[in-house]
């Protein structure tokens, strides 16, 4: 039988009758204990050695513990000094006793508190009285320290050990002791003869270029052992989710939009036929910016939008009974939805007039003055998408969204009739949570109103929908607090350890 | 979105469907667009719905919609009204800011506790929505028997007067008070007065309503105690004031319909403006024309006209079929497809366009009955160049071992500038002028960040208990004030990265920056510069293809200590478009 050198040495050193520890084998073979351990395990796996394991506790003195073992416990020094000064007969000022004991710094406090605890005397009004009957020779802690220092700690009371440990004088440690004996197979192998195989640890350039690699055996590794932890970079999980959404939408024929985060209310709200006194347009819901108003808004478009607000669109259309001013329209806010981008594209302002059919989307940040809580952020990503075609019905809208949500495991969509100022009909989309089965709102959708489309110069149908990306993320990953993920309060560990979903 | 609390038993009673259990009701309500949100302590259902059908802000309105849905009621219903006895005279002293008033007299009411609660709820919800927190319209409901309208020895019927009053011009006892107060006292000392003070405090004269005894209502703030409504009230005077006649008329109609549903009789009042008299409530039925083709187009199904008329009627509308002249969208003439003259009841506030009526037809048909289909139009999808570049740069950074982060674009001045030792209005990277939020609600979010390094430093600060190294990167928005831009804001995408590790050096940051630039075939130079956030002599300008686009260096110890960091941080930040 051929075995690596270390295994041969260990096998030769082992005995069938006498248990030997790893340390002992290391001594005998003159190998490192780690090497012996590795060899022992390999030999055990081959059935040549038997290994018995038991857990032993070791107790070692700390630096402070060693000091007291050499010297004496501070409380005993204090007692000796007190007796010296006659405190066993009459009270002696504490300062005198401390001075005589030679204790300094934090030791003084240690001595004083243990002195009283162990009944060596009492300290009252700054005076020390020593108990004449106390027996420092019998101090259990002092004796335990001595015993441990001498390596003879078997008989130390566990309670005393606990006390010493809490005083920081000893450290206790558990370790596994392995005892090794030869098995019958091991004895047989030795009798039949065991030779050393030439093994190498590392594959070196020399081995490769010389061709020596042909004649060597490679040391076996414990391939099941843990490897050191390393971390690579990774894309933020919210970005990953956004990328998934983008992939799905591009695959469905949608083209990505782009546009400003700070925009005129005109593009954010007025084009969407949101009356200027709409509750969502107060400063409680949106972030107005402290900048001058926007100058460049196409005049004709501005007039058509104003007219839609005031007078409605079409022969039988009515406007809002709400005031409308250009000043409000030109004010600049952080966009509350990315529908501002849809307006810029539909009007032709973004990249020229569009002819049907078209599909556009964006997955971009929006800003809303909501209360920050586990499910609401002041800024979040909105998935926005729309389809422009000559003739679209509610059925097309339903078909598109079923397809989209299907990609994320959400089937069986329900459409709840809803109201938005800018779409009619409008639907809130509900779906069953893929994990919990609960019916939850997963989006808002509708067909853009003529009051939105006609002023923009669009003469066909457009259906649109929006949804918070964070909502989709929480749905997919089951997170409970979005603040752990998005923003400067994020938890790096959570981001590092979250499973990658695709 | 509005939420209305509805007692399910009362709803069953008012709809006449005692057999419906709660789950069936919830399902029927969902189909109408009312979502069950939970229940109140008293066991009432909390129903949330879009702010269009404000006539559903009370149990009476919800019941009416359900009766139509079930087919128990059909077509437009208009309550009978009795001729006017009372007049609301509008005096010339009425404040210019709030010139409109309307109202109705309601007799034979029988208010038990539930009905009174429902009426108060309806009033409050209308204030919150259509009334724009009472600014646009406010409702006052009074016990008619406590009003004295007859002028002693005068002619004509009883009259109340809407007029203006000087802030301390008169006194009355408001609701929830024991002593007489002037309107100015109310705004200062009465809790309700303080809540609504901002609506009128700028006025020269405050709105007020008088009868022969004196001031009894101070709209839109508070009513007087004299005319307070209780369960014992049998006759009511409803008055509304506001900034738009149509709005308050419709609010009035919704209140009248709710009381009518409880068996009360509506009596008209004359509203006497200096330039003419209106008879109110205004229960006129409006009409709009809906093409049959429009309905079929929207639903995507063929429908025979009888079904369409049935669906209109089950929406509480009347539809009169007539031949259509309107061609279809594709230009094909459709002589055979009819149009409908649709009558709209006066409690509807949401119908601006025939499409809104088509939506009613769809709801009555049941949108969830429709078969979804994938639209048969072909388009080519694709990503925007900017977002493709951003993704490519992100992939490079991740490949270099950075953890990709995602932080807020809003930040505070302190974080963006002070804690980074950077002054606003300087040339240093991050030193651009701030775009500030006019009325920030949180001191943590007062401006858009001018650079992204402060965000990464905050993440490091909040994660000192996590394992190092922490090599973090972010590509995101940064913005600064620029009045030459149409939006007054210059926005750009920025690439920022930090290496927080015990041995981080300038060289580590530059090595990764160089690798990133190499991925994009960008020529990188790093001439020395000064930047207050970095250690002098260990900071360089990032020059890519000849343009100064960023900064790279070792962060200044003061910045590190400020962020509670006990190890060095090397960092870089540059504009994304430099990699184009």
PDB file of N, CA and C in Angstrom, chain B residues 271-353:
ATOM      1  N   UNK B 271     -83.110  81.748  -4.522  1.00  0.00           N
ATOM      2  CA  UNK B 271     -81.862  82.429  -4.168  1.00  0.00           C
ATOM      3  C   UNK B 271     -81.867  83.759  -4.908  1.00  0.00           C
ATOM      4  N   UNK B 272     -82.014  84.812  -4.141  1.00  0.00           N
ATOM      5  CA  UNK B 272     -82.201  86.140  -4.700  1.00  0.00           C
ATOM      6  C   UNK B 272     -80.891  86.892  -4.795  1.00  0.00           C
ATOM      7  N   UNK B 273     -80.250  86.840  -5.975  1.00  0.00           N
ATOM      8  CA  UNK B 273     -79.041  87.637  -6.202  1.00  0.00           C
ATOM      9  C   UNK B 273     -79.482  89.028  -6.659  1.00  0.00           C
ATOM     10  N   UNK B 274     -78.630  90.009  -6.487  1.00  0.00           N
ATOM     11  CA  UNK B 274     -79.011  91.367  -6.942  1.00  0.00           C
ATOM     12  C   UNK B 274     -79.416  91.380  -8.413  1.00  0.00           C
ATOM     13  N   UNK B 275     -78.803  90.491  -9.234  1.00  0.00           N
ATOM     14  CA  UNK B 275     -79.098  90.540 -10.667  1.00  0.00           C
ATOM     15  C   UNK B 275     -79.997  89.401 -11.127  1.00  0.00           C
ATOM     16  N   UNK B 276     -80.686  88.744 -10.246  1.00  0.00           N
ATOM     17  CA  UNK B 276     -81.617  87.707 -10.698  1.00  0.00           C
ATOM     18  C   UNK B 276     -81.844  86.654  -9.639  1.00  0.00           C
ATOM     19  N   UNK B 277     -82.879  85.849  -9.857  1.00  0.00           N
ATOM     20  CA  UNK B 277     -83.251  84.847  -8.863  1.00  0.00           C
ATOM     21  C   UNK B 277     -83.051  83.444  -9.417  1.00  0.00           C
ATOM     22  N   UNK B 278     -82.466  82.556  -8.610  1.00  0.00           N
ATOM     23  CA  UNK B 278     -82.308  81.154  -8.978  1.00  0.00           C
ATOM     24  C   UNK B 278     -83.267  80.329  -8.131  1.00  0.00           C
ATOM     25  N   UNK B 279     -83.832  79.290  -8.743  1.00  0.00           N
ATOM     26  CA  UNK B 279     -84.650  78.357  -7.982  1.00  0.00           C
ATOM     27  C   UNK B 279     -83.806  77.132  -7.682  1.00  0.00           C
ATOM     28  N   UNK B 280     -83.660  76.816  -6.381  1.00  0.00           N
ATOM     29  CA  UNK B 280     -82.755  75.738  -5.980  1.00  0.00           C
ATOM     30  C   UNK B 280     -83.475  74.775  -5.053  1.00  0.00           C
ATOM     31  N   UNK B 281     -83.106  73.486  -4.982  1.00  0.00           N
ATOM     32  CA  UNK B 281     -81.997  72.858  -5.696  1.00  0.00           C
ATOM     33  C   UNK B 281     -82.246  72.717  -7.195  1.00  0.00           C
ATOM     34  N   UNK B 282     -81.147  72.652  -7.928  1.00  0.00           N
ATOM     35  CA  UNK B 282     -81.214  72.577  -9.377  1.00  0.00           C
ATOM     36  C   UNK B 282     -81.195  71.104  -9.789  1.00  0.00           C
ATOM     37  N   UNK B 283     -82.396  70.568  -9.995  1.00  0.00           N
ATOM     38  CA  UNK B 283     -82.505  69.151 -10.364  1.00  0.00           C
ATOM     39  C   UNK B 283     -82.638  68.955 -11.870  1.00  0.00           C
ATOM     40  N   UNK B 284     -82.214  69.941 -12.666  1.00  0.00           N
ATOM     41  CA  UNK B 284     -82.291  69.789 -14.119  1.00  0.00           C
ATOM     42  C   UNK B 284     -81.457  68.603 -14.588  1.00  0.00           C
ATOM     43  N   UNK B 285     -81.988  67.885 -15.548  1.00  0.00           N
ATOM     44  CA  UNK B 285     -81.284  66.722 -16.087  1.00  0.00           C
ATOM     45  C   UNK B 285     -80.514  67.154 -17.332  1.00  0.00           C
ATOM     46  N   UNK B 286     -79.200  66.904 -17.341  1.00  0.00           N
ATOM     47  CA  UNK B 286     -78.379  67.269 -18.501  1.00  0.00           C
ATOM     48  C   UNK B 286     -78.347  66.127 -19.504  1.00  0.00           C
ATOM     49  N   UNK B 287     -78.019  66.466 -20.750  1.00  0.00           N
ATOM     50  CA  UNK B 287     -77.949  65.407 -21.756  1.00  0.00           C
ATOM     51  C   UNK B 287     -76.626  65.459 -22.504  1.00  0.00           C
ATOM     52  N   UNK B 288     -76.147  64.285 -22.874  1.00  0.00           N
ATOM     53  CA  UNK B 288     -74.986  64.188 -23.753  1.00  0.00           C
ATOM     54  C   UNK B 288     -75.240  63.080 -24.768  1.00  0.00           C
ATOM     55  N   UNK B 289     -74.607  63.223 -25.935  1.00  0.00           N
ATOM     56  CA  UNK B 289     -74.817  62.245 -27.000  1.00  0.00           C
ATOM     57  C   UNK B 289     -73.690  61.224 -27.000  1.00  0.00           C
ATOM     58  N   UNK B 290     -74.067  59.945 -26.963  1.00  0.00           N
ATOM     59  CA  UNK B 290     -73.074  58.866 -26.991  1.00  0.00           C
ATOM     60  C   UNK B 290     -73.309  58.014 -28.226  1.00  0.00           C
ATOM     61  N   UNK B 291     -72.268  57.818 -29.037  1.00  0.00           N
ATOM     62  CA  UNK B 291     -72.386  56.939 -30.208  1.00  0.00           C
ATOM     63  C   UNK B 291     -72.324  55.481 -29.782  1.00  0.00           C
ATOM     64  N   UNK B 292     -73.154  54.693 -30.420  1.00  0.00           N
ATOM     65  CA  UNK B 292     -73.112  53.255 -30.146  1.00  0.00           C
ATOM     66  C   UNK B 292     -71.716  52.697 -30.478  1.00  0.00           C
ATOM     67  N   UNK B 293     -71.154  53.180 -31.586  1.00  0.00           N
ATOM     68  CA  UNK B 293     -69.835  52.692 -32.015  1.00  0.00           C
ATOM     69  C   UNK B 293     -68.779  52.951 -30.941  1.00  0.00           C
ATOM     70  N   UNK B 294     -68.938  54.065 -30.238  1.00  0.00           N
ATOM     71  CA  UNK B 294     -67.989  54.430 -29.190  1.00  0.00           C
ATOM     72  C   UNK B 294     -67.994  53.375 -28.069  1.00  0.00           C
ATOM     73  N   UNK B 295     -69.187  52.887 -27.757  1.00  0.00           N
ATOM     74  CA  UNK B 295     -69.309  51.874 -26.711  1.00  0.00           C
ATOM     75  C   UNK B 295     -68.624  50.579 -27.158  1.00  0.00           C
ATOM     76  N   UNK B 296     -68.901  50.165 -28.390  1.00  0.00           N
ATOM     77  CA  UNK B 296     -68.331  48.916 -28.879  1.00  0.00           C
ATOM     78  C   UNK B 296     -66.807  49.000 -28.977  1.00  0.00           C
ATOM     79  N   UNK B 297     -66.333  50.182 -29.413  1.00  0.00           N
ATOM     80  CA  UNK B 297     -64.894  50.388 -29.536  1.00  0.00           C
ATOM     81  C   UNK B 297     -64.209  50.266 -28.174  1.00  0.00           C
ATOM     82  N   UNK B 298     -64.825  50.879 -27.193  1.00  0.00           N
ATOM     83  CA  UNK B 298     -64.203  50.907 -25.867  1.00  0.00           C
ATOM     84  C   UNK B 298     -64.223  49.530 -25.220  1.00  0.00           C
ATOM     85  N   UNK B 299     -65.338  48.834 -25.352  1.00  0.00           N
ATOM     86  CA  UNK B 299     -65.427  47.516 -24.719  1.00  0.00           C
ATOM     87  C   UNK B 299     -64.760  46.426 -25.557  1.00  0.00           C
ATOM     88  N   UNK B 300     -64.657  46.681 -26.870  1.00  0.00           N
ATOM     89  CA  UNK B 300     -64.083  45.661 -27.743  1.00  0.00           C
ATOM     90  C   UNK B 300     -65.032  44.502 -27.977  1.00  0.00           C
ATOM     91  N   UNK B 301     -66.331  44.712 -27.818  1.00  0.00           N
ATOM     92  CA  UNK B 301     -67.319  43.658 -28.107  1.00  0.00           C
ATOM     93  C   UNK B 301     -68.481  44.266 -28.897  1.00  0.00           C
ATOM     94  N   UNK B 302     -69.202  43.407 -29.621  1.00  0.00           N
ATOM     95  CA  UNK B 302     -70.417  43.849 -30.304  1.00  0.00           C
ATOM     96  C   UNK B 302     -71.576  43.810 -29.316  1.00  0.00           C
ATOM     97  N   UNK B 303     -72.435  44.800 -29.430  1.00  0.00           N
ATOM     98  CA  UNK B 303     -73.520  44.942 -28.467  1.00  0.00           C
ATOM     99  C   UNK B 303     -74.764  45.319 -29.247  1.00  0.00           C
ATOM    100  N   UNK B 304     -75.922  44.685 -28.965  1.00  0.00           N
ATOM    101  CA  UNK B 304     -77.090  45.222 -29.678  1.00  0.00           C
ATOM    102  C   UNK B 304     -77.658  46.417 -28.913  1.00  0.00           C
ATOM    103  N   UNK B 305     -78.302  47.311 -29.617  1.00  0.00           N
ATOM    104  CA  UNK B 305     -78.748  48.574 -29.012  1.00  0.00           C
ATOM    105  C   UNK B 305     -79.627  48.382 -27.781  1.00  0.00           C
ATOM    106  N   UNK B 306     -80.455  47.318 -27.792  1.00  0.00           N
ATOM    107  CA  UNK B 306     -81.319  47.108 -26.621  1.00  0.00           C
ATOM    108  C   UNK B 306     -80.469  46.877 -25.366  1.00  0.00           C
ATOM    109  N   UNK B 307     -79.416  46.083 -25.536  1.00  0.00           N
ATOM    110  CA  UNK B 307     -78.524  45.821 -24.401  1.00  0.00           C
ATOM    111  C   UNK B 307     -77.881  47.127 -23.918  1.00  0.00           C
ATOM    112  N   UNK B 308     -77.460  47.940 -24.894  1.00  0.00           N
ATOM    113  CA  UNK B 308     -76.824  49.207 -24.520  1.00  0.00           C
ATOM    114  C   UNK B 308     -77.781  50.061 -23.691  1.00  0.00           C
ATOM    115  N   UNK B 309     -79.024  50.174 -24.157  1.00  0.00           N
ATOM    116  CA  UNK B 309     -80.008  50.985 -23.428  1.00  0.00           C
ATOM    117  C   UNK B 309     -80.230  50.404 -22.040  1.00  0.00           C
ATOM    118  N   UNK B 310     -80.299  49.080 -21.971  1.00  0.00           N
ATOM    119  CA  UNK B 310     -80.463  48.423 -20.678  1.00  0.00           C
ATOM    120  C   UNK B 310     -79.310  48.767 -19.732  1.00  0.00           C
ATOM    121  N   UNK B 311     -78.108  48.752 -20.271  1.00  0.00           N
ATOM    122  CA  UNK B 311     -76.938  49.039 -19.437  1.00  0.00           C
ATOM    123  C   UNK B 311     -76.944  50.495 -18.971  1.00  0.00           C
ATOM    124  N   UNK B 312     -77.363  51.404 -19.865  1.00  0.00           N
ATOM    125  CA  UNK B 312     -77.485  52.817 -19.454  1.00  0.00           C
ATOM    126  C   UNK B 312     -78.465  52.923 -18.280  1.00  0.00           C
ATOM    127  N   UNK B 313     -79.600  52.262 -18.446  1.00  0.00           N
ATOM    128  CA  UNK B 313     -80.635  52.387 -17.418  1.00  0.00           C
ATOM    129  C   UNK B 313     -80.186  51.773 -16.102  1.00  0.00           C
ATOM    130  N   UNK B 314     -79.419  50.714 -16.204  1.00  0.00           N
ATOM    131  CA  UNK B 314     -78.918  50.102 -14.967  1.00  0.00           C
ATOM    132  C   UNK B 314     -77.791  50.917 -14.358  1.00  0.00           C
ATOM    133  N   UNK B 315     -77.358  51.966 -15.041  1.00  0.00           N
ATOM    134  CA  UNK B 315     -76.383  52.903 -14.470  1.00  0.00           C
ATOM    135  C   UNK B 315     -77.086  54.138 -13.915  1.00  0.00           C
ATOM    136  N   UNK B 316     -78.400  54.095 -13.883  1.00  0.00           N
ATOM    137  CA  UNK B 316     -79.130  55.262 -13.383  1.00  0.00           C
ATOM    138  C   UNK B 316     -79.228  56.371 -14.401  1.00  0.00           C
ATOM    139  N   UNK B 317     -79.075  56.007 -15.682  1.00  0.00           N
ATOM    140  CA  UNK B 317     -79.164  56.994 -16.760  1.00  0.00           C
ATOM    141  C   UNK B 317     -80.371  56.640 -17.636  1.00  0.00           C
ATOM    142  N   UNK B 318     -80.841  57.603 -18.404  1.00  0.00           N
ATOM    143  CA  UNK B 318     -81.834  57.306 -19.435  1.00  0.00           C
ATOM    144  C   UNK B 318     -81.169  57.457 -20.792  1.00  0.00           C
ATOM    145  N   UNK B 319     -81.501  56.561 -21.735  1.00  0.00           N
ATOM    146  CA  UNK B 319     -80.909  56.659 -23.066  1.00  0.00           C
ATOM    147  C   UNK B 319     -81.998  56.593 -24.118  1.00  0.00           C
ATOM    148  N   UNK B 320     -82.015  57.577 -24.965  1.00  0.00           N
ATOM    149  CA  UNK B 320     -82.986  57.679 -26.058  1.00  0.00           C
ATOM    150  C   UNK B 320     -82.211  57.389 -27.338  1.00  0.00           C
ATOM    151  N   UNK B 321     -82.600  56.342 -28.032  1.00  0.00           N
ATOM    152  CA  UNK B 321     -81.872  55.975 -29.235  1.00  0.00           C
ATOM    153  C   UNK B 321     -82.215  56.924 -30.374  1.00  0.00           C
ATOM    154  N   UNK B 322     -81.244  57.300 -31.157  1.00  0.00           N
ATOM    155  CA  UNK B 322     -81.511  58.117 -32.342  1.00  0.00           C
ATOM    156  C   UNK B 322     -80.488  57.772 -33.419  1.00  0.00           C
ATOM    157  N   UNK B 323     -80.849  58.008 -34.669  1.00  0.00           N
ATOM    158  CA  UNK B 323     -79.945  57.669 -35.768  1.00  0.00           C
ATOM    159  C   UNK B 323     -78.684  58.520 -35.670  1.00  0.00           C
ATOM    160  N   UNK B 324     -77.546  57.922 -35.971  1.00  0.00           N
ATOM    161  CA  UNK B 324     -76.289  58.645 -35.826  1.00  0.00           C
ATOM    162  C   UNK B 324     -75.784  59.161 -37.164  1.00  0.00           C
ATOM    163  N   UNK B 325     -75.241  60.347 -37.124  1.00  0.00           N
ATOM    164  CA  UNK B 325     -74.604  60.922 -38.315  1.00  0.00           C
ATOM    165  C   UNK B 325     -73.088  60.730 -38.213  1.00  0.00           C
ATOM    166  N   UNK B 326     -72.637  60.330 -37.033  1.00  0.00           N
ATOM    167  CA  UNK B 326     -71.199  60.300 -36.820  1.00  0.00           C
ATOM    168  C   UNK B 326     -70.565  59.078 -37.482  1.00  0.00           C
ATOM    169  N   UNK B 327     -69.579  59.295 -38.330  1.00  0.00           N
ATOM    170  CA  UNK B 327     -68.919  58.148 -38.926  1.00  0.00           C
ATOM    171  C   UNK B 327     -68.003  57.468 -37.905  1.00  0.00           C
ATOM    172  N   UNK B 328     -67.711  56.228 -38.156  1.00  0.00           N
ATOM    173  CA  UNK B 328     -66.745  55.510 -37.317  1.00  0.00           C
ATOM    174  C   UNK B 328     -65.364  56.112 -37.505  1.00  0.00           C
ATOM    175  N   UNK B 329     -64.493  55.685 -36.640  1.00  0.00           N
ATOM    176  CA  UNK B 329     -63.121  56.177 -36.695  1.00  0.00           C
ATOM    177  C   UNK B 329     -62.479  55.913 -38.070  1.00  0.00           C
ATOM    178  N   UNK B 330     -62.778  54.744 -38.631  1.00  0.00           N
ATOM    179  CA  UNK B 330     -62.142  54.387 -39.896  1.00  0.00           C
ATOM    180  C   UNK B 330     -62.796  55.080 -41.091  1.00  0.00           C
ATOM    181  N   UNK B 331     -63.730  55.990 -40.818  1.00  0.00           N
ATOM    182  CA  UNK B 331     -64.322  56.783 -41.896  1.00  0.00           C
ATOM    183  C   UNK B 331     -65.537  56.135 -42.536  1.00  0.00           C
ATOM    184  N   UNK B 332     -65.763  54.866 -42.202  1.00  0.00           N
ATOM    185  CA  UNK B 332     -66.898  54.154 -42.792  1.00  0.00           C
ATOM    186  C   UNK B 332     -68.200  54.711 -42.193  1.00  0.00           C
ATOM    187  N   UNK B 333     -69.131  55.064 -43.033  1.00  0.00           N
ATOM    188  CA  UNK B 333     -70.384  55.609 -42.526  1.00  0.00           C
ATOM    189  C   UNK B 333     -71.189  54.497 -41.870  1.00  0.00           C
ATOM    190  N   UNK B 334     -71.859  54.811 -40.798  1.00  0.00           N
ATOM    191  CA  UNK B 334     -72.606  53.782 -40.084  1.00  0.00           C
ATOM    192  C   UNK B 334     -74.035  54.276 -39.842  1.00  0.00           C
ATOM    193  N   UNK B 335     -74.827  54.259 -40.877  1.00  0.00           N
ATOM    194  CA  UNK B 335     -76.194  54.749 -40.752  1.00  0.00           C
ATOM    195  C   UNK B 335     -77.013  53.907 -39.781  1.00  0.00           C
ATOM    196  N   UNK B 336     -76.650  52.596 -39.770  1.00  0.00           N
ATOM    197  CA  UNK B 336     -77.468  51.718 -38.944  1.00  0.00           C
ATOM    198  C   UNK B 336     -77.121  51.775 -37.464  1.00  0.00           C
ATOM    199  N   UNK B 337     -75.875  52.176 -37.150  1.00  0.00           N
ATOM    200  CA  UNK B 337     -75.486  52.222 -35.742  1.00  0.00           C
ATOM    201  C   UNK B 337     -76.059  53.471 -35.099  1.00  0.00           C
ATOM    202  N   UNK B 338     -76.796  53.303 -34.044  1.00  0.00           N
ATOM    203  CA  UNK B 338     -77.455  54.474 -33.457  1.00  0.00           C
ATOM    204  C   UNK B 338     -76.541  55.288 -32.559  1.00  0.00           C
ATOM    205  N   UNK B 339     -77.043  56.417 -32.162  1.00  0.00           N
ATOM    206  CA  UNK B 339     -76.440  57.173 -31.080  1.00  0.00           C
ATOM    207  C   UNK B 339     -77.519  57.291 -30.015  1.00  0.00           C
ATOM    208  N   UNK B 340     -77.092  57.662 -28.802  1.00  0.00           N
ATOM    209  CA  UNK B 340     -78.056  57.762 -27.722  1.00  0.00           C
ATOM    210  C   UNK B 340     -78.009  59.162 -27.132  1.00  0.00           C
ATOM    211  N   UNK B 341     -79.185  59.681 -26.908  1.00  0.00           N
ATOM    212  CA  UNK B 341     -79.297  60.931 -26.162  1.00  0.00           C
ATOM    213  C   UNK B 341     -79.410  60.499 -24.693  1.00  0.00           C
ATOM    214  N   UNK B 342     -78.348  60.718 -23.930  1.00  0.00           N
ATOM    215  CA  UNK B 342     -78.311  60.154 -22.580  1.00  0.00           C
ATOM    216  C   UNK B 342     -78.584  61.249 -21.546  1.00  0.00           C
ATOM    217  N   UNK B 343     -79.545  60.964 -20.672  1.00  0.00           N
ATOM    218  CA  UNK B 343     -79.883  61.914 -19.607  1.00  0.00           C
ATOM    219  C   UNK B 343     -79.102  61.569 -18.344  1.00  0.00           C
ATOM    220  N   UNK B 344     -78.583  62.631 -17.699  1.00  0.00           N
ATOM    221  CA  UNK B 344     -77.690  62.440 -16.554  1.00  0.00           C
ATOM    222  C   UNK B 344     -78.336  63.050 -15.317  1.00  0.00           C
ATOM    223  N   UNK B 345     -78.519  62.265 -14.276  1.00  0.00           N
ATOM    224  CA  UNK B 345     -79.187  62.795 -13.079  1.00  0.00           C
ATOM    225  C   UNK B 345     -78.328  63.870 -12.400  1.00  0.00           C
ATOM    226  N   UNK B 346     -78.991  64.755 -11.666  1.00  0.00           N
ATOM    227  CA  UNK B 346     -78.293  65.951 -11.154  1.00  0.00           C
ATOM    228  C   UNK B 346     -77.379  65.708  -9.958  1.00  0.00           C
ATOM    229  N   UNK B 347     -77.284  64.460  -9.480  1.00  0.00           N
ATOM    230  CA  UNK B 347     -76.310  64.209  -8.411  1.00  0.00           C
ATOM    231  C   UNK B 347     -74.955  63.809  -8.982  1.00  0.00           C
ATOM    232  N   UNK B 348     -74.870  63.625 -10.302  1.00  0.00           N
ATOM    233  CA  UNK B 348     -73.591  63.225 -10.899  1.00  0.00           C
ATOM    234  C   UNK B 348     -72.692  64.443 -11.064  1.00  0.00           C
ATOM    235  N   UNK B 349     -71.443  64.333 -10.595  1.00  0.00           N
ATOM    236  CA  UNK B 349     -70.527  65.472 -10.679  1.00  0.00           C
ATOM    237  C   UNK B 349     -69.338  65.146 -11.571  1.00  0.00           C
ATOM    238  N   UNK B 350     -69.338  63.940 -12.167  1.00  0.00           N
ATOM    239  CA  UNK B 350     -68.128  63.431 -12.794  1.00  0.00           C
ATOM    240  C   UNK B 350     -68.241  63.344 -14.302  1.00  0.00           C
ATOM    241  N   UNK B 351     -69.362  63.745 -14.871  1.00  0.00           N
ATOM    242  CA  UNK B 351     -69.547  63.528 -16.302  1.00  0.00           C
ATOM    243  C   UNK B 351     -69.126  64.781 -17.069  1.00  0.00           C
ATOM    244  N   UNK B 352     -67.924  64.717 -17.668  1.00  0.00           N
ATOM    245  CA  UNK B 352     -67.417  65.855 -18.434  1.00  0.00           C
ATOM    246  C   UNK B 352     -67.492  65.577 -19.926  1.00  0.00           C
ATOM    247  N   UNK B 353     -67.681  64.315 -20.284  1.00  0.00           N
ATOM    248  CA  UNK B 353     -67.507  63.924 -21.672  1.00  0.00           C
ATOM    249  C   UNK B 353     -68.335  62.661 -21.894  1.00  0.00           C
TER     250      UNK B 353
END
